[in-house]
mmCIF file of C-alpha atoms in Angstrom:
data_model
loop_
_atom_site.group_PDB
_atom_site.id
_atom_site.type_symbol
_atom_site.label_atom_id
_atom_site.label_comp_id
_atom_site.label_asym_id
_atom_site.label_seq_id
_atom_site.Cartn_x
_atom_site.Cartn_y
_atom_site.Cartn_z
ATOM 1 C CA MET A 1 -7.886 64.566 62.709
ATOM 2 C CA ALA A 2 -8.766 62.258 65.611
ATOM 3 C CA SER A 3 -12.418 62.045 64.576
ATOM 4 C CA THR A 4 -11.427 61.294 60.986
ATOM 5 C CA ALA A 5 -9.104 58.534 62.191
ATOM 6 C CA LEU A 6 -11.955 57.000 64.176
ATOM 7 C CA THR A 7 -14.199 57.065 61.119
ATOM 8 C CA ASN A 8 -11.524 55.343 59.035
ATOM 9 C CA MET A 9 -11.076 52.711 61.723
ATOM 10 C CA LYS A 10 -14.786 51.930 61.780
ATOM 11 C CA ASN A 11 -14.898 51.736 57.978
ATOM 12 C CA ALA A 12 -11.822 49.485 57.650
ATOM 13 C CA ASN A 13 -11.840 46.783 54.978
ATOM 14 C CA ALA A 14 -12.867 43.928 57.255
ATOM 15 C CA SER A 15 -14.384 43.690 60.698
ATOM 16 C CA VAL A 16 -12.954 41.544 63.461
ATOM 17 C CA SER A 17 -15.087 39.750 66.019
ATOM 18 C CA GLU A 18 -14.651 40.132 69.749
ATOM 19 C CA ASP A 19 -13.344 36.574 70.147
ATOM 20 C CA HIS A 20 -10.048 37.143 68.326
ATOM 21 C CA GLU A 21 -7.090 36.278 70.519
ATOM 22 C CA GLU A 22 -5.343 39.321 71.923
ATOM 23 C CA ARG A 23 -1.582 39.608 71.665
ATOM 24 C CA GLU A 24 1.280 41.974 72.322
ATOM 25 C CA LEU A 25 1.947 44.326 69.413
ATOM 26 C CA SER A 26 5.403 45.121 68.112
ATOM 27 C CA GLY A 27 6.419 48.667 67.266
ATOM 28 C CA ALA A 28 5.986 48.041 63.547
ATOM 29 C CA GLU A 29 2.517 46.570 64.136
ATOM 30 C CA LYS A 30 1.471 49.571 66.183
ATOM 31 C CA ALA A 31 2.678 51.933 63.468
ATOM 32 C CA SER A 32 0.921 49.942 60.757
ATOM 33 C CA ILE A 33 -2.404 49.978 62.644
ATOM 34 C CA ILE A 34 -2.281 53.733 63.158
ATOM 35 C CA LEU A 35 -1.276 54.418 59.544
ATOM 36 C CA LEU A 36 -3.946 52.075 58.227
ATOM 37 C CA ALA A 37 -6.543 53.803 60.392
ATOM 38 C CA LEU A 38 -5.422 57.308 59.370
ATOM 39 C CA GLY A 39 -5.955 56.467 55.709
ATOM 40 C CA ASP A 40 -4.869 58.467 52.671
ATOM 41 C CA GLU A 41 -5.505 62.026 53.771
ATOM 42 C CA HIS A 42 -3.804 62.035 57.154
ATOM 43 C CA GLY A 43 -1.478 59.060 56.733
ATOM 44 C CA GLY A 44 0.041 60.168 53.422
ATOM 45 C CA PRO A 45 2.282 62.904 54.854
ATOM 46 C CA ILE A 46 3.639 60.428 57.417
ATOM 47 C CA TRP A 47 4.372 57.766 54.805
ATOM 48 C CA SER A 48 6.171 60.288 52.619
ATOM 49 C CA ARG A 49 8.665 61.002 55.420
ATOM 50 C CA LEU A 50 9.663 57.345 55.770
ATOM 51 C CA ASP A 51 12.635 55.935 53.897
ATOM 52 C CA ASP A 52 12.450 52.724 51.852
ATOM 53 C CA ILE A 53 13.571 50.495 54.708
ATOM 54 C CA GLU A 54 10.974 51.961 57.080
ATOM 55 C CA ILE A 55 8.260 51.670 54.440
ATOM 56 C CA LYS A 56 9.242 48.053 53.870
ATOM 57 C CA GLN A 57 9.147 47.240 57.601
ATOM 58 C CA VAL A 58 5.762 48.859 58.160
ATOM 59 C CA SER A 59 4.329 47.422 54.920
ATOM 60 C CA ILE A 60 5.407 43.885 55.821
ATOM 61 C CA SER A 61 3.823 44.295 59.250
ATOM 62 C CA MET A 62 0.637 45.739 57.756
ATOM 63 C CA SER A 63 0.275 42.955 55.191
ATOM 64 C CA LYS A 64 0.593 40.277 57.892
ATOM 65 C CA LEU A 65 -1.390 42.132 60.557
ATOM 66 C CA GLY A 66 -4.608 40.131 60.433
ATOM 67 C CA GLY A 67 -7.266 40.850 63.034
ATOM 68 C CA ILE A 68 -6.989 43.488 65.766
ATOM 69 C CA THR A 69 -9.558 43.228 68.551
ATOM 70 C CA PRO A 70 -11.420 46.313 69.768
ATOM 71 C CA ASN A 71 -9.689 46.035 73.154
ATOM 72 C CA MET A 72 -6.257 45.975 71.529
ATOM 73 C CA LEU A 73 -7.259 48.952 69.420
ATOM 74 C CA ASP A 74 -8.527 50.811 72.482
ATOM 75 C CA ASN A 75 -5.248 50.296 74.306
ATOM 76 C CA LEU A 76 -3.246 51.348 71.277
ATOM 77 C CA ILE A 77 -5.254 54.544 70.747
ATOM 78 C CA ILE A 78 -4.914 55.370 74.443
ATOM 79 C CA GLU A 79 -1.184 54.934 74.043
ATOM 80 C CA PHE A 80 -1.017 57.273 71.030
ATOM 81 C CA VAL A 81 -3.837 59.702 71.737
ATOM 82 C CA SER A 82 -4.513 60.642 75.328
ATOM 83 C CA ARG A 83 -7.974 59.714 76.705
ATOM 84 C CA LEU A 84 -9.204 58.455 73.315
ATOM 85 C CA SER A 85 -10.767 55.015 72.885
ATOM 86 C CA SER A 86 -12.704 53.155 70.199
ATOM 87 C CA LYS A 87 -14.927 50.125 69.795
ATOM 88 C CA GLY A 88 -13.917 49.651 66.164
ATOM 89 C CA ALA A 89 -11.347 47.379 64.634
ATOM 90 C CA VAL A 90 -9.002 47.278 61.691
ATOM 91 C CA THR A 91 -7.676 44.498 59.504
ATOM 92 C CA GLY A 92 -4.490 44.725 57.495
ATOM 93 C CA ASN A 93 -3.944 42.696 54.334
ATOM 94 C CA PHE A 94 -2.022 42.841 51.070
ATOM 95 C CA ASP A 95 -4.750 44.669 49.157
ATOM 96 C CA SER A 96 -5.341 47.412 51.711
ATOM 97 C CA THR A 97 -1.579 47.891 52.081
ATOM 98 C CA GLU A 98 -1.079 48.248 48.333
ATOM 99 C CA ARG A 99 -4.014 50.655 47.933
ATOM 100 C CA LEU A 100 -2.691 52.855 50.695
ATOM 101 C CA LEU A 101 0.848 52.893 49.290
ATOM 102 C CA LEU A 102 -0.470 53.836 45.844
ATOM 103 C CA SER A 103 -2.132 56.925 47.280
ATOM 104 C CA PHE A 104 1.200 58.669 47.839
ATOM 105 C CA LEU A 105 3.956 56.621 46.129
ATOM 106 C CA PRO A 106 4.561 56.069 42.410
ATOM 107 C CA GLN A 107 3.457 52.760 40.902
ATOM 108 C CA ASP A 108 6.965 51.396 40.254
ATOM 109 C CA ARG A 109 8.057 52.023 43.838
ATOM 110 C CA VAL A 110 4.906 50.374 45.203
ATOM 111 C CA ASN A 111 5.419 47.407 42.866
ATOM 112 C CA ALA A 112 8.953 46.926 44.177
ATOM 113 C CA ILE A 113 7.799 47.099 47.802
ATOM 114 C CA MET A 114 4.846 44.740 47.293
ATOM 115 C CA GLU A 115 6.968 42.309 45.274
ATOM 116 C CA GLU A 116 9.397 42.105 48.171
ATOM 117 C CA ILE A 117 6.556 41.680 50.680
ATOM 118 C CA ARG A 118 4.428 39.240 48.760
ATOM 119 C CA GLY A 119 6.618 37.982 45.914
ATOM 120 C CA PRO A 120 5.672 34.944 43.808
ATOM 121 C CA ALA A 121 3.870 32.694 46.286
ATOM 122 C CA GLY A 122 5.009 34.979 49.124
ATOM 123 C CA ARG A 123 8.699 34.283 48.724
ATOM 124 C CA ASN A 124 11.305 36.650 50.098
ATOM 125 C CA MET A 125 14.537 37.619 48.350
ATOM 126 C CA TRP A 126 16.537 34.618 49.556
ATOM 127 C CA GLU A 127 13.800 32.150 48.660
ATOM 128 C CA LYS A 128 13.648 33.653 45.186
ATOM 129 C CA LEU A 129 17.411 33.303 44.774
ATOM 130 C CA SER A 130 17.135 29.650 45.746
ATOM 131 C CA ASN A 131 14.926 29.161 42.696
ATOM 132 C CA VAL A 132 17.253 30.902 40.233
ATOM 133 C CA GLN A 133 19.164 28.473 38.027
ATOM 134 C CA GLU A 134 22.533 27.784 39.598
ATOM 135 C CA ASN A 135 24.523 28.631 36.458
ATOM 136 C CA VAL A 136 22.755 32.001 36.156
ATOM 137 C CA LEU A 137 23.357 32.867 39.807
ATOM 138 C CA ALA A 138 26.978 31.655 39.706
ATOM 139 C CA ASN A 139 27.672 33.704 36.583
ATOM 140 C CA TYR A 140 26.460 36.830 38.363
ATOM 141 C CA LEU A 141 28.152 36.189 41.702
ATOM 142 C CA LYS A 142 31.583 35.396 40.251
ATOM 143 C CA ASN A 143 31.981 39.127 39.535
ATOM 144 C CA GLU A 144 31.193 40.118 43.131
ATOM 145 C CA TYR A 145 33.507 40.364 46.138
ATOM 146 C CA PRO A 146 34.031 36.991 47.880
ATOM 147 C CA GLN A 147 32.636 38.432 51.107
ATOM 148 C CA THR A 148 29.418 39.454 49.337
ATOM 149 C CA VAL A 149 29.111 36.011 47.759
ATOM 150 C CA ALA A 150 29.665 34.442 51.181
ATOM 151 C CA VAL A 151 26.763 36.448 52.604
ATOM 152 C CA VAL A 152 24.466 35.436 49.741
ATOM 153 C CA LEU A 153 25.331 31.734 49.890
ATOM 154 C CA SER A 154 24.881 31.699 53.646
ATOM 155 C CA LYS A 155 21.302 32.935 53.211
ATOM 156 C CA ILE A 156 20.036 30.666 50.419
ATOM 157 C CA LYS A 157 19.178 26.980 50.668
ATOM 158 C CA SER A 158 22.250 24.841 51.324
ATOM 159 C CA ASP A 159 21.642 22.439 48.438
ATOM 160 C CA HIS A 160 21.376 25.344 46.008
ATOM 161 C CA ALA A 161 24.470 27.010 47.493
ATOM 162 C CA ALA A 162 26.366 23.767 46.882
ATOM 163 C CA LYS A 163 25.373 23.743 43.215
ATOM 164 C CA VAL A 164 26.403 27.383 42.781
ATOM 165 C CA LEU A 165 29.757 26.816 44.469
ATOM 166 C CA SER A 166 30.489 23.781 42.312
ATOM 167 C CA ILE A 167 30.183 25.877 39.147
ATOM 168 C CA MET A 168 32.423 28.732 40.297
ATOM 169 C CA PRO A 169 36.168 28.779 39.518
ATOM 170 C CA GLU A 170 37.920 26.641 42.115
ATOM 171 C CA ASP A 171 40.166 29.401 43.550
ATOM 172 C CA PHE A 172 37.261 31.818 43.841
ATOM 173 C CA GLY A 173 35.006 29.156 45.364
ATOM 174 C CA LEU A 174 37.645 28.275 47.945
ATOM 175 C CA GLU A 175 37.985 31.947 48.898
ATOM 176 C CA VAL A 176 34.205 32.138 49.359
ATOM 177 C CA ILE A 177 34.236 29.009 51.519
ATOM 178 C CA ASN A 178 36.944 30.493 53.760
ATOM 179 C CA ARG A 179 34.954 33.715 54.098
ATOM 180 C CA MET A 180 31.853 31.732 55.042
ATOM 181 C CA LEU A 181 33.798 29.767 57.665
ATOM 182 C CA SER A 182 35.160 32.914 59.287
ATOM 183 C CA MET A 183 32.022 35.007 58.879
ATOM 184 C CA GLU A 184 30.436 36.345 62.035
ATOM 185 C CA ALA A 185 26.881 37.604 62.400
ATOM 186 C CA VAL A 186 26.099 39.902 59.480
ATOM 187 C CA GLN A 187 25.035 43.391 60.471
ATOM 188 C CA LYS A 188 21.499 44.288 59.532
ATOM 189 C CA GLU A 189 22.629 47.281 57.466
ATOM 190 C CA VAL A 190 25.062 45.142 55.453
ATOM 191 C CA LEU A 191 22.424 42.492 54.794
ATOM 192 C CA GLU A 192 19.875 45.080 53.665
ATOM 193 C CA LYS A 193 22.457 46.652 51.350
ATOM 194 C CA VAL A 194 23.201 43.267 49.771
ATOM 195 C CA GLU A 195 19.458 42.619 49.374
ATOM 196 C CA GLN A 196 18.951 46.001 47.733
ATOM 197 C CA THR A 197 21.844 45.433 45.319
ATOM 198 C CA LEU A 198 20.533 42.010 44.358
ATOM 199 C CA ARG A 199 17.030 43.350 43.859
ATOM 200 C CA VAL A 200 18.105 46.297 41.707
ATOM 201 C CA GLU A 201 21.010 44.802 39.755
ATOM 202 C CA PHE A 202 20.041 41.147 39.480
ATOM 203 C CA MET A 203 16.435 40.159 40.227
ATOM 204 C CA SER A 204 14.909 43.135 38.395
ATOM 205 C CA ASN A 205 16.806 42.217 35.227
ATOM 206 C CA LEU A 206 16.426 38.456 35.521
ATOM 207 C CA SER A 207 13.117 38.171 33.720
ATOM 208 C CA THR A 208 14.452 40.269 30.835
ATOM 209 C CA THR A 209 17.710 38.364 30.468
ATOM 210 C CA GLN A 210 15.949 35.016 30.636
ATOM 211 C CA ARG A 211 13.251 35.938 28.156
ATOM 212 C CA ARG A 212 13.337 33.410 25.331
ATOM 213 C CA ASP A 213 12.572 33.866 21.693
ATOM 214 C CA ALA A 214 8.993 32.874 20.857
ATOM 215 C CA HIS A 215 10.213 30.403 18.235
ATOM 216 C CA GLU A 216 12.410 28.659 20.835
ATOM 217 C CA VAL A 217 9.459 28.329 23.204
ATOM 218 C CA MET A 218 7.273 26.970 20.410
ATOM 219 C CA ALA A 219 9.997 24.526 19.321
ATOM 220 C CA ASP A 220 10.027 23.080 22.852
ATOM 221 C CA ILE A 221 6.245 22.744 22.731
ATOM 222 C CA PHE A 222 6.403 20.974 19.363
ATOM 223 C CA ASN A 223 9.081 18.649 20.766
ATOM 224 C CA ASN A 224 6.527 17.425 23.283
ATOM 225 C CA PHE A 225 3.771 16.721 20.749
ATOM 226 C CA ASP A 226 3.181 13.171 19.585
ATOM 227 C CA ARG A 227 4.352 12.541 16.035
ATOM 228 C CA GLN A 228 0.930 12.909 14.385
ATOM 229 C CA THR A 229 0.078 16.161 16.167
ATOM 230 C CA GLU A 230 3.504 17.593 15.384
ATOM 231 C CA ALA A 231 3.215 16.781 11.678
ATOM 232 C CA ARG A 232 -0.358 18.080 11.450
ATOM 233 C CA LEU A 233 0.310 21.408 13.177
ATOM 234 C CA LEU A 234 3.594 22.022 11.371
ATOM 235 C CA ALA A 235 1.892 21.431 8.032
ATOM 236 C CA ALA A 236 -0.893 23.833 8.966
ATOM 237 C CA LEU A 237 1.611 26.433 10.165
ATOM 238 C CA GLU A 238 3.597 26.156 6.935
ATOM 239 C CA GLU A 239 0.503 27.182 5.016
ATOM 240 C CA GLU A 240 -0.105 30.181 7.269
ATOM 241 C CA ASN A 241 3.454 31.270 8.081
ATOM 242 C CA ARG A 242 6.172 29.326 6.274
ATOM 243 C CA GLU A 243 9.006 31.455 7.714
ATOM 244 C CA SER A 244 8.020 30.771 11.325
ATOM 245 C CA ALA A 245 7.454 27.094 10.583
ATOM 246 C CA GLU A 246 10.979 26.798 9.172
ATOM 247 C CA LYS A 247 12.477 28.550 12.206
ATOM 248 C CA ILE A 248 10.647 26.193 14.549
ATOM 249 C CA LYS A 249 11.815 23.128 12.611
ATOM 250 C CA GLN A 250 15.408 24.367 12.762
ATOM 251 C CA LEU A 251 15.165 24.830 16.532
ATOM 252 C CA MET A 252 13.389 21.578 17.253
ATOM 253 C CA PHE A 253 15.441 18.786 18.727
ATOM 254 C CA THR A 254 14.121 15.467 17.476
ATOM 255 C CA PHE A 255 14.999 11.819 17.824
ATOM 256 C CA GLU A 256 16.595 11.932 14.363
ATOM 257 C CA ASP A 257 19.112 14.504 15.658
ATOM 258 C CA LEU A 258 20.655 11.717 17.750
ATOM 259 C CA SER A 259 22.291 10.521 14.531
ATOM 260 C CA LYS A 260 24.708 13.466 14.943
ATOM 261 C CA LEU A 261 26.087 12.079 18.208
ATOM 262 C CA ASP A 262 29.705 10.996 18.238
ATOM 263 C CA SER A 263 30.722 7.645 19.709
ATOM 264 C CA SER A 264 31.338 8.989 23.211
ATOM 265 C CA GLY A 265 27.931 10.690 23.160
ATOM 266 C CA VAL A 266 26.179 7.482 22.084
ATOM 267 C CA GLN A 267 27.919 5.494 24.806
ATOM 268 C CA ALA A 268 27.023 8.093 27.448
ATOM 269 C CA LEU A 269 23.386 7.895 26.379
ATOM 270 C CA LEU A 270 23.461 4.090 26.406
ATOM 271 C CA GLN A 271 24.720 4.143 29.996
ATOM 272 C CA ASN A 272 21.837 6.361 31.134
ATOM 273 C CA ILE A 273 18.841 4.910 29.308
ATOM 274 C CA GLU A 274 16.865 1.847 30.400
ATOM 275 C CA LYS A 275 17.216 -1.179 28.135
ATOM 276 C CA ASP A 276 13.477 -1.673 27.511
ATOM 277 C CA ILE A 277 13.099 1.996 26.505
ATOM 278 C CA LEU A 278 16.120 1.694 24.209
ATOM 279 C CA ALA A 279 14.726 -1.404 22.502
ATOM 280 C CA LEU A 280 11.323 0.178 21.944
ATOM 281 C CA ALA A 281 12.806 3.452 20.657
ATOM 282 C CA LEU A 282 15.190 1.747 18.231
ATOM 283 C CA LYS A 283 12.484 -0.596 16.955
ATOM 284 C CA GLY A 284 10.818 2.442 15.405
ATOM 285 C CA ALA A 285 14.080 4.168 14.401
ATOM 286 C CA ASN A 286 15.522 4.474 10.921
ATOM 287 C CA GLU A 287 18.407 2.241 9.914
ATOM 288 C CA THR A 288 21.013 4.994 10.397
ATOM 289 C CA ILE A 289 20.218 5.579 14.061
ATOM 290 C CA ARG A 290 19.734 1.895 14.791
ATOM 291 C CA THR A 291 23.128 1.059 13.279
ATOM 292 C CA LEU A 292 24.804 3.940 15.138
ATOM 293 C CA PHE A 293 23.702 2.597 18.518
ATOM 294 C CA LEU A 294 24.365 -1.040 17.738
ATOM 295 C CA ASP A 295 27.882 -0.220 16.531
ATOM 296 C CA ASN A 296 28.649 1.384 19.880
ATOM 297 C CA MET A 297 27.602 -1.696 21.852
ATOM 298 C CA SER A 298 29.464 -4.901 22.481
ATOM 299 C CA GLN A 299 28.623 -7.752 20.139
ATOM 300 C CA ARG A 300 26.808 -9.607 22.906
ATOM 301 C CA ALA A 301 24.829 -6.552 24.047
ATOM 302 C CA GLY A 302 23.894 -5.735 20.448
ATOM 303 C CA ALA A 303 22.673 -9.263 19.833
ATOM 304 C CA MET A 304 20.546 -9.162 22.991
ATOM 305 C CA LEU A 305 19.055 -5.827 21.939
ATOM 306 C CA LYS A 306 18.115 -7.206 18.511
ATOM 307 C CA GLU A 307 16.456 -10.196 20.183
ATOM 308 C CA ASP A 308 14.500 -7.870 22.478
ATOM 309 C CA MET A 309 13.271 -5.828 19.504
ATOM 310 C CA GLU A 310 12.232 -8.925 17.561
ATOM 311 C CA SER A 311 10.436 -10.482 20.522
ATOM 312 C CA MET A 312 8.290 -7.385 20.951
ATOM 313 C CA GLY A 313 6.290 -8.081 17.827
ATOM 314 C CA PRO A 314 4.063 -5.229 16.593
ATOM 315 C CA VAL A 315 4.178 -2.142 18.827
ATOM 316 C CA ARG A 316 2.020 0.951 18.935
ATOM 317 C CA LEU A 317 3.438 4.112 17.374
ATOM 318 C CA ARG A 318 2.435 6.046 20.495
ATOM 319 C CA ASP A 319 4.617 3.808 22.650
ATOM 320 C CA VAL A 320 7.544 4.229 20.260
ATOM 321 C CA ASP A 321 7.096 8.006 20.353
ATOM 322 C CA GLU A 322 7.180 7.983 24.164
ATOM 323 C CA ALA A 323 10.331 5.850 24.242
ATOM 324 C CA GLN A 324 12.071 8.051 21.679
ATOM 325 C CA GLY A 325 10.962 11.130 23.637
ATOM 326 C CA SER A 326 12.582 9.664 26.750
ATOM 327 C CA MET A 327 15.861 9.247 24.867
ATOM 328 C CA VAL A 328 15.647 12.813 23.567
ATOM 329 C CA ASN A 329 15.031 14.180 27.065
ATOM 330 C CA MET A 330 17.941 12.184 28.457
ATOM 331 C CA ALA A 331 20.192 13.520 25.681
ATOM 332 C CA LYS A 332 19.121 17.071 26.548
ATOM 333 C CA ASP A 333 19.936 16.489 30.212
ATOM 334 C CA LEU A 334 23.363 15.080 29.367
ATOM 335 C CA ALA A 335 24.070 17.994 27.014
ATOM 336 C CA ALA A 336 22.999 20.490 29.672
ATOM 337 C CA ARG A 337 25.479 18.900 32.092
ATOM 338 C CA GLY A 338 28.190 19.102 29.448
ATOM 339 C CA GLU A 339 28.559 15.319 29.219
ATOM 340 C CA ILE A 340 27.689 15.085 25.518
ATOM 341 C CA LEU A 341 27.676 17.440 22.541
ATOM 342 C CA ILE A 342 24.941 17.394 19.943
ATOM 343 C CA ALA A 343 25.432 19.205 16.641
ATOM 344 C CA LYS A 344 22.370 20.523 14.868
ATOM 345 C CA GLY A 345 21.608 22.038 11.484
ATOM 346 C CA ASN A 346 24.650 23.087 9.482
ATOM 347 C CA SER A 347 26.742 24.038 12.485
ATOM 348 C CA ASP A 348 28.870 21.289 13.958
ATOM 349 C CA ASP A 349 29.768 23.490 16.901
ATOM 350 C CA GLU A 350 26.263 24.362 18.039
ATOM 351 C CA LEU A 351 25.187 22.945 21.376
ATOM 352 C CA ILE A 352 21.629 21.784 21.946
ATOM 353 C CA TYR A 353 20.346 21.851 25.520
#
């Protein structure tokens, strides 16, 4: 077994030069070097005896190991195997870690471990949670114990925790705040249990629950086309697949849909849109929308807006499209914050975000 381990060490994925800086190795690093050197045949039985937490600790260490100098390796082998030394070296990285795990663990278990180690852009669980939409995270956490929520919010970014807390019911949020204020250092076992629960019950299902209908995705894409491209592609799609084209048109949120705003919605939009963008957008609007906005302005403000539109002279359609797109995006933002309601299609109660 010792000779095989030496062979594996010498044939490791990458060599390390003698000038690498030596350092003290932690217990997890020592274990990861030995297991990496032992390879599939001799390391597999050891890996299979580790529990998930131990596998995670060693895997994280292995993936971040980097270069190990021959002298460090010599000292480590002497520590583990009496009177045995080596001039080889090993390098641990994500790929070698994953290959080794796959040799004795099922694919789904390896995927879970590597996702936690590497994650999207290397993020850990708490960094991932800080990128989950606050309303989605708040909706999940409101069904948990206040103490659990306190632990979670204490670990994620403070600005995101503030957004999540602001959405929660006031009594529940206050209870969470009190728990956070009185919370002492969280035991490692408790924190790992919370992480495991979040990974299994929340993060693993997040991509499925957030998966959008293909027609909704395409409607958003069409919303961002300029007017000519939108008309051309919709016409072509109608010839190929009329049913899908109709679904997309029903889901699209266009400038013309602003005509369904009530007075309070129009006034909210007027307060949040720049005057030059408003003038340019309304210059290319139909009479219905133009009248709707002018009627919700003071007489003086309406007169000034008309003067601004007249003084512009001829304007490019592309510029009008951009201005109207800005108004549409602002309306979406206001609707998402619950400040305005936009009815669409035949349903007066349907919200467009």
